[in-house]
Structures are given as structure tokens and as C-alpha cells.
Amino acid sequence: MEAATDVSVPELGVSLAVKQRVNSKEVEVFKHQVDEIQSKVDQLEQRINEVDQFYLNLSKKQINTSKGSSIAKEKEKERPITSIKKQQQEAARREAAAAKRMQELMRQFGTILRQITQHKWAWPFMQPVDVKGLGLDDYYEVIDKPMDFSTIKNQMEARDGTGYKNVWEIYADVRLVFKNAMKYNAEKSDVHVMAKTLLEKFEEKWLQLLPKVTEEEKRRQEEEVEAQLDMQLAQEAAYAKIAREISNELYEVDMNLEELRDVVIQKCRKISAEEKRSIGNALTMLSPEDLSKVLEIIAQSNPSFQSAAEEIEIDMDAQSDSTLWRLKFFVKDTLEVQGKTAASVGGATNTTAANTNNYSNHHNNAAFNSTKRICNALMKKAKKRNKKPY
């Protein structure tokens, strides 16, 4: 029997303990189950990273949002949340409606264009400039982008996706027709005067259509903001659902691990009374942080365990085999780390009191008192056990 001051933990790995009662086929079954759980955990980790990245990006967007978004935030509280698929369908419908309205504006713009092109001075601008025929060798040096009304008309009627998308594009090209003519031709020349006159008439007619264009732009901007908000809410709801699903799956994985651990423990031999005493003595060598982990290990398999009590008494005989094996390997690994750390700074002490004094230099009084209460309880329990025959 070990002496009371012997706090060593027998060198015994899990595999050795299991192999005493488990044949190679059962070991393979365990290994396969562990591999499946590991694969599941890897998949869950990837999904967790995706959810984290979504909320990280969302947080950045919220930080960069202007103060004027307070109204949008108020609307957000009242806005019903729909699915991402419905949002995409709604976005397609809204885009189609906006395109139809824009087509109507472009039709009205076409009326203005016909009025301008029917003017008696419009003929020089109806076709592309005959640069070669007119001997305008420097035309392309002066004019960066030639434009004429036939080109504008063809682009307005294009149905292959290369045409104008909105009236502002047509407006810019019509102005370009006249600006090019005024730029290339002398100010007092006929073409320059004709271009300047038609440009003024065009601007007058454009001002009549401009309010409708502005109203449509404002409407589209508002719809875009609402669409983005709706999509954001839908994405948040979707990721919240994913987070809940991940949480449930993690719980299932944890339960599977617990079940597998219990099966393995059942195959292990029983912890002897001498090993229990050795584990108890080893606990007195642990730091407050490590003792807190010990309490967590015990509480995991014993929900009624009062880990926050003023004085904690750990009865090794009352612990399950699973808890005892976990404590055994935990204190073994922890003391090995402590031994290496102590050796690196000039050696470790061999008594419980010396270890406690060393830790008291690094931890607060509350943690130290917690360690003392647990240690005292363990020592009391050890004295009682010494009186009982084994």
C-alpha cells in the first residue's frame, strides 16, 4: 500500500486499460465511431466559421452605417421576416416593375428626341460625321467619342442587351452630339450655332421630364434600401436557424461522445482503493485553476455536486468509474506539466504545503482559500479511510 504522502499516479494509458477486456474487433469499432464523430465535428466547425464570418461582416456593416439609419432601424423592428427565397422572388418582381417604369420614361424621352430631330437644323447631326469625305483629318484628335442621332436611335431600339439602361444615358449622348459639334466647329460657324440652338431647345424639353426621372430615381433608391434591409433580416433569420441547428448537432455529438466514453469505461478495469487514495492526495498538489477543472469534471457526471459550497468534500468512493478515470488522467497530466515547469526554474518542492505557498504568490486570496478548503476536506477524508480496513 502506498504511503499517505505518495501522490504519484500510476502510469496507465487508456488503451492499456481498455485492451484488457476489449478484443481487436471492438477496438476497430470504437475507432470507427470516433472517426465518424471527428468527421462530424470538422463539418460543424466549418459551418460555425461560416456563421461567425456572417456575423462579423454584419457587425462591420452596422459600424459603418450612418446616423441616418435610425429610421431604418425603427422600421426593422416592425418589418416581418420572410425567407431568402421569397426575398429573391420579390427582388426580381421589383426589378421587373422598375424596368417597365424606366421603359415608359425612355418612351417619353423618345418623344422629345423626335421633336428635336424633326427641327429644320437637325440634319447635320442625323448621321455619323463623314470624316474622310469631308477631309476632317484632325477630327479624331479633337473629338474623343463621336455621336449622332442615328446611333442613339439604334441603341434605343436594341433588344440584345447592348441598348440604353436608363434615360440618363440617352440624355448624355444627345448632349454629346451637340457638344461635339460646338467643340469642333468655330463659334460663329453655322454648325456651331445650329448645335447650340438645338441644345438649348433640348434642355428646355428635358426639364419637363426631369421631375419624373428624379422621382423614379428616388423610388428606386428607397426600394433598394428596403430590399437590402429585407434581405439582411432574412439572412439573419437563416443564420440564426443554422446556429440553432449547429447547437443541437453539437449537443448530439456531445451525447454520442458521452455514450462512447461510458462504453469504453465499462470495458476498463475498476479503479482500486489505493488508486483512489493516490488521486485524492494528488489533488492537494494542484493549483486553484486546476482544482476548478477538477470540480467541473465531477460536476459533469454529478449535477447535484455543490461545487460552489463554502467547504467542498470530495468522496472518491462516491464517484463513478468514468469520473475516476478522467480525474486519474487529468491529475497525472497536470502534475507532469508542473514537474517540468518546476524543473525549468530550479526544482520543485515535495510537500503539499510548499506547493500551496508557491501558488499563493500567483493567485488571489479567494482562490487560495478555495484550494485550502478542498485540501482540508480531502485530508480529513483520508484520515477516516486509514481507520477502515481494505
Tab-separated table of C-alpha atoms in Angstrom:
chain	number	residue	atom	x	y	z
A	1	MET	CA	0.000	0.000	0.000
A	2	GLU	CA	1.227	3.473	-0.813
A	3	ALA	CA	2.165	5.911	1.930
A	4	ALA	CA	-0.144	8.849	2.595
A	5	THR	CA	2.403	11.296	1.215
A	6	ASP	CA	2.799	9.437	-2.094
A	7	VAL	CA	0.930	11.492	-4.660
A	8	SER	CA	2.156	9.735	-7.782
A	9	VAL	CA	-0.381	8.443	-10.275
A	10	PRO	CA	0.300	5.037	-11.852
A	11	GLU	CA	1.422	5.232	-15.481
A	12	LEU	CA	-1.516	3.675	-17.241
A	13	GLY	CA	-2.862	4.743	-20.630
A	14	VAL	CA	-6.465	4.441	-21.727
A	15	SER	CA	-5.587	1.976	-24.469
A	16	LEU	CA	-3.969	-0.434	-21.972
A	17	ALA	CA	-6.965	-0.287	-19.661
A	18	VAL	CA	-9.371	-0.929	-22.495
A	19	LYS	CA	-7.415	-3.722	-24.133
A	20	GLN	CA	-7.687	-5.858	-21.020
A	21	ARG	CA	-11.343	-6.501	-21.802
A	22	VAL	CA	-11.734	-5.454	-25.416
A	23	ASN	CA	-10.656	-7.513	-28.400
A	24	SER	CA	-9.207	-6.024	-31.570
A	25	LYS	CA	-12.550	-6.073	-33.366
A	26	GLU	CA	-14.174	-3.965	-30.662
A	27	VAL	CA	-11.228	-1.548	-30.773
A	28	GLU	CA	-11.793	-1.113	-34.504
A	29	VAL	CA	-15.476	-0.430	-33.868
A	30	PHE	CA	-14.534	2.231	-31.308
A	31	LYS	CA	-12.015	3.749	-33.709
A	32	HIS	CA	-14.608	3.871	-36.497
A	33	GLN	CA	-17.118	5.593	-34.206
A	34	VAL	CA	-14.518	8.133	-33.107
A	35	ASP	CA	-13.583	8.823	-36.741
A	36	GLU	CA	-17.245	9.431	-37.587
A	37	ILE	CA	-17.595	11.835	-34.685
A	38	GLN	CA	-14.392	13.618	-35.721
A	39	SER	CA	-15.679	13.983	-39.277
A	40	LYS	CA	-18.948	15.375	-37.945
A	41	VAL	CA	-17.073	17.826	-35.720
A	42	ASP	CA	-14.988	19.006	-38.699
A	43	GLN	CA	-18.153	19.689	-40.690
A	44	LEU	CA	-19.717	21.529	-37.758
A	45	GLU	CA	-16.554	23.592	-37.326
A	46	GLN	CA	-16.723	24.696	-40.955
A	47	ARG	CA	-20.374	25.704	-40.555
A	48	ILE	CA	-19.569	27.554	-37.330
A	49	ASN	CA	-16.844	29.500	-39.141
A	50	GLU	CA	-19.357	30.476	-41.836
A	51	VAL	CA	-21.819	31.717	-39.214
A	52	ASP	CA	-19.044	33.604	-37.401
A	53	GLN	CA	-17.941	35.227	-40.651
A	54	PHE	CA	-21.508	36.298	-41.428
A	55	TYR	CA	-21.976	37.984	-38.055
A	56	LEU	CA	-18.502	39.534	-38.268
A	57	ASN	CA	-19.368	41.115	-41.621
A	58	LEU	CA	-22.758	42.151	-40.278
A	59	SER	CA	-21.097	43.848	-37.326
A	60	LYS	CA	-18.769	45.776	-39.642
A	61	LYS	CA	-21.722	46.937	-41.741
A	62	GLN	CA	-23.531	48.166	-38.655
A	63	ILE	CA	-20.463	50.102	-37.512
A	64	ASN	CA	-20.143	51.763	-40.931
A	65	THR	CA	-23.834	52.648	-41.107
A	66	SER	CA	-24.560	56.369	-40.923
A	67	LYS	CA	-26.624	58.014	-38.182
A	68	GLY	CA	-29.448	58.488	-40.638
A	69	SER	CA	-30.112	54.769	-40.463
A	70	SER	CA	-32.020	55.164	-37.189
A	71	ILE	CA	-35.262	55.411	-39.151
A	72	ALA	CA	-34.402	52.204	-40.965
A	73	LYS	CA	-33.680	50.532	-37.625
A	74	GLU	CA	-37.118	51.537	-36.339
A	75	LYS	CA	-38.702	50.096	-39.466
A	76	GLU	CA	-36.630	46.965	-38.996
A	77	LYS	CA	-38.375	46.224	-35.688
A	78	GLU	CA	-41.790	46.306	-37.365
A	79	ARG	CA	-40.818	44.558	-40.599
A	80	PRO	CA	-41.954	40.911	-40.955
A	81	ILE	CA	-39.155	38.485	-41.747
A	82	THR	CA	-39.506	36.427	-44.921
A	83	SER	CA	-37.279	33.723	-46.366
A	84	ILE	CA	-34.296	34.453	-48.594
A	85	LYS	CA	-36.033	32.684	-51.488
A	86	LYS	CA	-39.081	34.935	-51.163
A	87	GLN	CA	-36.808	37.962	-50.964
A	88	GLN	CA	-35.129	36.931	-54.197
A	89	GLN	CA	-38.515	36.465	-55.864
A	90	GLU	CA	-39.670	39.843	-54.592
A	91	ALA	CA	-36.444	41.454	-55.815
A	92	ALA	CA	-36.993	40.001	-59.296
A	93	ARG	CA	-40.585	41.282	-59.339
A	94	ARG	CA	-39.489	44.726	-58.128
A	95	GLU	CA	-36.729	44.890	-60.731
A	96	ALA	CA	-39.156	43.967	-63.495
A	97	ALA	CA	-41.588	46.677	-62.367
A	98	ALA	CA	-38.784	49.260	-62.210
A	99	ALA	CA	-37.588	48.268	-65.682
A	100	LYS	CA	-41.113	48.726	-67.006
A	101	ARG	CA	-41.341	52.211	-65.488
A	102	MET	CA	-37.968	53.114	-66.952
A	103	GLN	CA	-39.115	51.928	-70.370
A	104	GLU	CA	-42.030	54.345	-70.088
A	105	LEU	CA	-39.665	57.205	-69.241
A	106	MET	CA	-37.479	56.277	-72.184
A	107	ARG	CA	-40.567	56.269	-74.416
A	108	GLN	CA	-41.371	59.796	-73.243
A	109	PHE	CA	-37.751	60.751	-73.855
A	110	GLY	CA	-38.162	59.377	-77.372
A	111	THR	CA	-40.933	61.906	-77.939
A	112	ILE	CA	-38.539	64.724	-77.011
A	113	LEU	CA	-35.893	63.253	-79.286
A	114	ARG	CA	-38.294	63.123	-82.242
A	115	GLN	CA	-39.201	66.778	-81.708
A	116	ILE	CA	-35.516	67.750	-81.771
A	117	THR	CA	-34.640	65.623	-84.780
A	118	GLN	CA	-37.585	66.998	-86.748
A	119	HIS	CA	-36.221	70.534	-86.390
A	120	LYS	CA	-35.005	72.068	-89.642
A	121	TRP	CA	-31.493	72.451	-88.231
A	122	ALA	CA	-31.137	68.849	-87.101
A	123	TRP	CA	-29.916	67.413	-90.415
A	124	PRO	CA	-26.121	67.828	-89.752
A	125	PHE	CA	-26.461	65.623	-86.669
A	126	MET	CA	-28.610	62.777	-88.002
A	127	GLN	CA	-25.756	60.560	-89.267
A	128	PRO	CA	-22.141	59.982	-88.199
A	129	VAL	CA	-19.753	62.685	-89.355
A	130	ASP	CA	-18.211	61.761	-92.735
A	131	VAL	CA	-14.687	62.391	-91.545
A	132	LYS	CA	-12.980	61.020	-94.659
A	133	GLY	CA	-15.408	62.530	-97.200
A	134	LEU	CA	-15.164	65.972	-95.608
A	135	GLY	CA	-11.400	65.724	-95.219
A	136	LEU	CA	-11.506	66.279	-91.445
A	137	ASP	CA	-8.086	64.817	-90.746
A	138	ASP	CA	-7.890	66.135	-87.198
A	139	TYR	CA	-11.458	65.177	-86.172
A	140	TYR	CA	-10.492	62.205	-84.014
A	141	GLU	CA	-7.751	64.239	-82.378
A	142	VAL	CA	-10.343	66.789	-81.192
A	143	ILE	CA	-13.341	64.505	-80.591
A	144	ASP	CA	-12.873	61.611	-78.202
A	145	LYS	CA	-16.287	59.985	-78.686
A	146	PRO	CA	-18.247	60.755	-81.885
A	147	MET	CA	-22.052	60.630	-81.545
A	148	ASP	CA	-25.083	61.167	-83.817
A	149	PHE	CA	-28.859	60.663	-83.668
A	150	SER	CA	-28.939	57.515	-85.830
A	151	THR	CA	-26.555	55.819	-83.398
A	152	ILE	CA	-28.728	56.953	-80.475
A	153	LYS	CA	-31.886	55.665	-82.205
A	154	ASN	CA	-30.318	52.252	-82.905
A	155	GLN	CA	-29.181	51.913	-79.304
A	156	MET	CA	-32.634	52.886	-78.004
A	157	GLU	CA	-34.209	50.161	-80.138
A	158	ALA	CA	-31.610	47.483	-79.356
A	159	ARG	CA	-33.064	44.317	-77.794
A	160	ASP	CA	-29.863	42.329	-77.355
A	161	GLY	CA	-28.883	43.880	-74.032
A	162	THR	CA	-26.496	46.432	-75.524
A	163	GLY	CA	-29.032	49.271	-75.514
A	164	TYR	CA	-29.555	52.071	-73.031
A	165	LYS	CA	-30.495	51.094	-69.485
A	166	ASN	CA	-31.942	54.445	-68.423
A	167	VAL	CA	-32.808	57.896	-69.708
A	168	TRP	CA	-29.679	59.475	-68.238
A	169	GLU	CA	-27.553	57.513	-70.699
A	170	ILE	CA	-29.630	58.800	-73.623
A	171	TYR	CA	-29.568	62.323	-72.224
A	172	ALA	CA	-25.771	62.231	-72.017
A	173	ASP	CA	-25.419	61.048	-75.637
A	174	VAL	CA	-27.830	63.670	-77.001
A	175	ARG	CA	-25.830	66.399	-75.275
A	176	LEU	CA	-22.665	64.819	-76.655
A	177	VAL	CA	-23.958	65.197	-80.227
A	178	PHE	CA	-24.281	68.951	-79.806
A	179	LYS	CA	-21.192	69.391	-77.608
A	180	ASN	CA	-19.002	67.619	-80.182
A	181	ALA	CA	-20.293	69.915	-82.948
A	182	MET	CA	-19.721	73.020	-80.839
A	183	LYS	CA	-16.251	71.841	-79.867
A	184	TYR	CA	-15.018	71.035	-83.361
A	185	ASN	CA	-16.636	73.906	-85.258
A	186	ALA	CA	-15.820	77.593	-84.797
A	187	GLU	CA	-18.145	79.576	-82.556
A	188	LYS	CA	-19.570	81.712	-85.373
A	189	SER	CA	-19.914	78.840	-87.857
A	190	ASP	CA	-23.368	77.641	-88.928
A	191	VAL	CA	-22.942	74.145	-87.446
A	192	HIS	CA	-21.838	75.578	-84.098
A	193	VAL	CA	-24.824	77.953	-83.958
A	194	MET	CA	-27.247	75.200	-85.023
A	195	ALA	CA	-25.885	72.846	-82.380
A	196	LYS	CA	-26.057	75.475	-79.635
A	197	THR	CA	-29.649	76.393	-80.549
A	198	LEU	CA	-30.868	72.784	-80.608
A	199	LEU	CA	-29.077	72.055	-77.329
A	200	GLU	CA	-30.949	74.880	-75.642
A	201	LYS	CA	-34.290	73.627	-77.005
A	202	PHE	CA	-33.434	70.094	-75.894
A	203	GLU	CA	-32.567	71.228	-72.349
A	204	GLU	CA	-35.909	73.074	-72.092
A	205	LYS	CA	-37.856	69.948	-73.020
A	206	TRP	CA	-35.665	67.779	-70.760
A	207	LEU	CA	-36.543	69.967	-67.766
A	208	GLN	CA	-40.190	68.970	-68.277
A	209	LEU	CA	-39.333	65.280	-67.985
A	210	LEU	CA	-36.682	65.652	-65.275
A	211	PRO	CA	-39.113	65.641	-62.265
A	212	LYS	CA	-40.421	62.236	-63.324
A	213	VAL	CA	-36.884	60.944	-63.762
A	214	THR	CA	-35.888	62.256	-60.335
A	215	GLU	CA	-38.984	60.735	-58.740
A	216	GLU	CA	-38.202	57.369	-60.295
A	217	GLU	CA	-34.597	57.517	-59.069
A	218	LYS	CA	-35.745	58.320	-55.554
A	219	ARG	CA	-38.236	55.466	-55.637
A	220	ARG	CA	-35.606	53.017	-56.815
A	221	GLN	CA	-33.187	54.114	-54.105
A	222	GLU	CA	-35.845	53.651	-51.423
A	223	GLU	CA	-36.779	50.252	-52.804
A	224	GLU	CA	-33.123	49.275	-52.887
A	225	VAL	CA	-32.644	50.248	-49.232
A	226	GLU	CA	-35.774	48.323	-48.242
A	227	ALA	CA	-34.686	45.333	-50.311
A	228	GLN	CA	-31.268	45.308	-48.647
A	229	LEU	CA	-32.873	45.543	-45.221
A	230	ASP	CA	-35.319	42.742	-46.015
A	231	MET	CA	-32.512	40.567	-47.342
A	232	GLN	CA	-30.375	41.273	-44.294
A	233	LEU	CA	-33.226	40.311	-41.968
A	234	ALA	CA	-33.844	37.157	-43.986
A	235	GLN	CA	-30.140	36.266	-43.839
A	236	GLU	CA	-30.017	36.916	-40.106
A	237	ALA	CA	-33.032	34.667	-39.590
A	238	ALA	CA	-31.465	31.972	-41.781
A	239	TYR	CA	-28.144	32.098	-39.944
A	240	ALA	CA	-29.896	32.151	-36.580
A	241	LYS	CA	-31.660	28.958	-37.630
A	242	ILE	CA	-28.338	27.461	-38.735
A	243	ALA	CA	-26.806	28.420	-35.381
A	244	ARG	CA	-29.642	26.654	-33.544
A	245	GLU	CA	-29.220	23.586	-35.714
A	246	ILE	CA	-25.469	23.561	-35.074
A	247	SER	CA	-26.093	23.873	-31.343
A	248	ASN	CA	-28.449	20.882	-31.435
A	249	GLU	CA	-25.997	18.861	-33.504
A	250	LEU	CA	-23.153	19.721	-31.132
A	251	TYR	CA	-25.333	18.536	-28.261
A	252	GLU	CA	-25.945	15.271	-30.109
A	253	VAL	CA	-22.210	14.871	-30.751
A	254	ASP	CA	-21.537	15.505	-27.075
A	255	MET	CA	-24.119	12.875	-26.125
A	256	ASN	CA	-22.559	10.408	-28.571
A	257	LEU	CA	-19.166	11.038	-27.024
A	258	GLU	CA	-20.587	10.515	-23.542
A	259	GLU	CA	-22.193	7.252	-24.602
A	260	LEU	CA	-18.976	6.099	-26.245
A	261	ARG	CA	-16.992	7.134	-23.181
A	262	ASP	CA	-19.347	5.140	-20.949
A	263	VAL	CA	-18.972	2.082	-23.164
A	264	VAL	CA	-15.195	2.366	-23.023
A	265	ILE	CA	-15.229	2.895	-19.257
A	266	GLN	CA	-17.350	-0.217	-18.812
A	267	LYS	CA	-14.623	-2.154	-20.592
A	268	CYS	CA	-11.967	-0.725	-18.309
A	269	ARG	CA	-10.999	-2.307	-15.014
A	270	LYS	CA	-12.204	-0.747	-11.789
A	271	ILE	CA	-10.106	1.926	-10.094
A	272	SER	CA	-8.588	0.381	-6.964
A	273	ALA	CA	-8.928	1.841	-3.470
A	274	GLU	CA	-5.205	2.551	-3.470
A	275	GLU	CA	-5.502	4.466	-6.772
A	276	LYS	CA	-8.423	6.475	-5.380
A	277	ARG	CA	-6.312	7.480	-2.401
A	278	SER	CA	-3.435	8.377	-4.717
A	279	ILE	CA	-5.711	10.531	-6.863
A	280	GLY	CA	-7.075	12.258	-3.740
A	281	ASN	CA	-3.577	13.017	-2.487
A	282	ALA	CA	-2.577	14.283	-5.929
A	283	LEU	CA	-5.426	16.787	-5.878
A	284	THR	CA	-3.747	18.588	-2.996
A	285	MET	CA	-0.838	19.408	-5.311
A	286	LEU	CA	-2.960	21.239	-7.879
A	287	SER	CA	-3.312	24.961	-8.435
A	288	PRO	CA	-6.659	26.743	-7.822
A	289	GLU	CA	-7.302	26.826	-11.573
A	290	ASP	CA	-6.670	23.101	-11.934
A	291	LEU	CA	-8.821	22.366	-8.885
A	292	SER	CA	-11.633	24.283	-10.556
A	293	LYS	CA	-11.284	21.959	-13.538
A	294	VAL	CA	-11.443	19.007	-11.156
A	295	LEU	CA	-14.729	20.316	-9.789
A	296	GLU	CA	-16.018	20.703	-13.348
A	297	ILE	CA	-15.127	17.081	-14.139
A	298	ILE	CA	-17.003	15.874	-11.052
A	299	ALA	CA	-19.997	18.130	-11.687
A	300	GLN	CA	-20.362	16.889	-15.286
A	301	SER	CA	-21.376	13.415	-14.137
A	302	ASN	CA	-22.962	14.572	-10.877
A	303	PRO	CA	-25.281	17.585	-11.358
A	304	SER	CA	-26.119	17.649	-7.648
A	305	PHE	CA	-22.492	18.226	-6.727
A	306	GLN	CA	-22.215	21.565	-4.872
A	307	SER	CA	-19.043	22.957	-6.442
A	308	ALA	CA	-19.725	26.439	-5.025
A	309	ALA	CA	-20.124	25.398	-1.387
A	310	GLU	CA	-18.036	27.022	1.354
A	311	GLU	CA	-16.204	23.741	2.063
A	312	ILE	CA	-16.105	21.037	-0.567
A	313	GLU	CA	-15.580	17.395	0.357
A	314	ILE	CA	-14.769	15.027	-2.472
A	315	ASP	CA	-15.678	11.424	-1.670
A	316	MET	CA	-13.706	9.263	-4.084
A	317	ASP	CA	-15.837	6.220	-3.279
A	318	ALA	CA	-18.952	8.110	-4.431
A	319	GLN	CA	-17.536	8.941	-7.863
A	320	SER	CA	-18.417	6.975	-10.981
A	321	ASP	CA	-15.805	4.946	-12.817
A	322	SER	CA	-15.940	7.450	-15.689
A	323	THR	CA	-15.226	10.357	-13.333
A	324	LEU	CA	-12.423	8.489	-11.578
A	325	TRP	CA	-10.669	7.634	-14.828
A	326	ARG	CA	-10.981	11.238	-16.028
A	327	LEU	CA	-9.602	12.524	-12.710
A	328	LYS	CA	-6.794	9.996	-12.855
A	329	PHE	CA	-5.528	11.134	-16.231
A	330	PHE	CA	-6.172	14.796	-15.521
A	331	VAL	CA	-4.051	14.885	-12.343
A	332	LYS	CA	-1.405	12.714	-13.996
A	333	ASP	CA	-1.024	15.088	-16.955
A	334	THR	CA	-1.257	18.187	-14.753
A	335	LEU	CA	1.433	17.024	-12.304
A	336	GLU	CA	3.715	16.102	-15.181
A	337	VAL	CA	3.399	19.648	-16.541
A	338	GLN	CA	4.005	21.067	-13.044
A	339	GLY	CA	7.101	18.904	-12.674
A	340	LYS	CA	8.558	20.097	-15.951
A	341	THR	CA	7.786	23.721	-15.079
A	342	ALA	CA	9.323	23.404	-11.629
A	343	ALA	CA	12.439	21.727	-13.041
A	344	SER	CA	12.903	24.585	-15.506
A	345	VAL	CA	13.013	27.145	-12.655
A	346	GLY	CA	15.347	25.215	-10.381
A	347	GLY	CA	13.405	22.272	-8.989
A	348	ALA	CA	10.101	21.582	-7.299
A	349	THR	CA	9.267	21.028	-3.614
A	350	ASN	CA	7.947	17.683	-2.420
A	351	THR	CA	5.373	18.740	0.151
A	352	THR	CA	1.812	19.906	-0.218
A	353	ALA	CA	2.419	22.986	1.939
A	354	ALA	CA	5.322	24.168	-0.228
A	355	ASN	CA	3.274	23.811	-3.396
A	356	THR	CA	0.403	25.745	-1.846
A	357	ASN	CA	2.769	28.551	-0.796
A	358	ASN	CA	4.186	28.772	-4.304
A	359	TYR	CA	0.742	29.132	-5.804
A	360	SER	CA	-0.297	31.696	-3.216
A	361	ASN	CA	2.257	34.067	-4.750
A	362	HIS	CA	0.386	33.997	-8.041
A	363	HIS	CA	-3.293	33.759	-7.137
A	364	ASN	CA	-5.734	35.833	-5.145
A	365	ASN	CA	-6.826	35.022	-1.603
A	366	ALA	CA	-10.214	33.736	-2.686
A	367	ALA	CA	-8.640	31.132	-4.937
A	368	PHE	CA	-6.155	30.182	-2.230
A	369	ASN	CA	-8.899	29.727	0.351
A	370	SER	CA	-10.823	27.575	-2.099
A	371	THR	CA	-7.775	25.350	-2.529
A	372	LYS	CA	-7.314	25.122	1.230
A	373	ARG	CA	-10.938	24.117	1.846
A	374	ILE	CA	-10.765	21.327	-0.734
A	375	CYS	CA	-7.400	20.114	0.503
A	376	ASN	CA	-8.535	20.111	4.138
A	377	ALA	CA	-11.617	18.125	3.204
A	378	LEU	CA	-9.516	15.613	1.298
A	379	MET	CA	-7.105	15.189	4.201
A	380	LYS	CA	-9.997	14.637	6.620
A	381	LYS	CA	-11.410	12.010	4.297
A	382	ALA	CA	-8.017	10.335	4.007
A	383	LYS	CA	-7.702	10.071	7.820
A	384	LYS	CA	-11.136	8.434	8.040
A	385	ARG	CA	-10.208	5.943	5.316
A	386	ASN	CA	-6.973	4.991	7.107
A	387	LYS	CA	-9.044	3.727	10.002
A	388	LYS	CA	-11.055	1.403	7.734
A	389	PRO	CA	-9.647	-1.992	6.715
A	390	TYR	CA	-9.462	-2.628	2.972
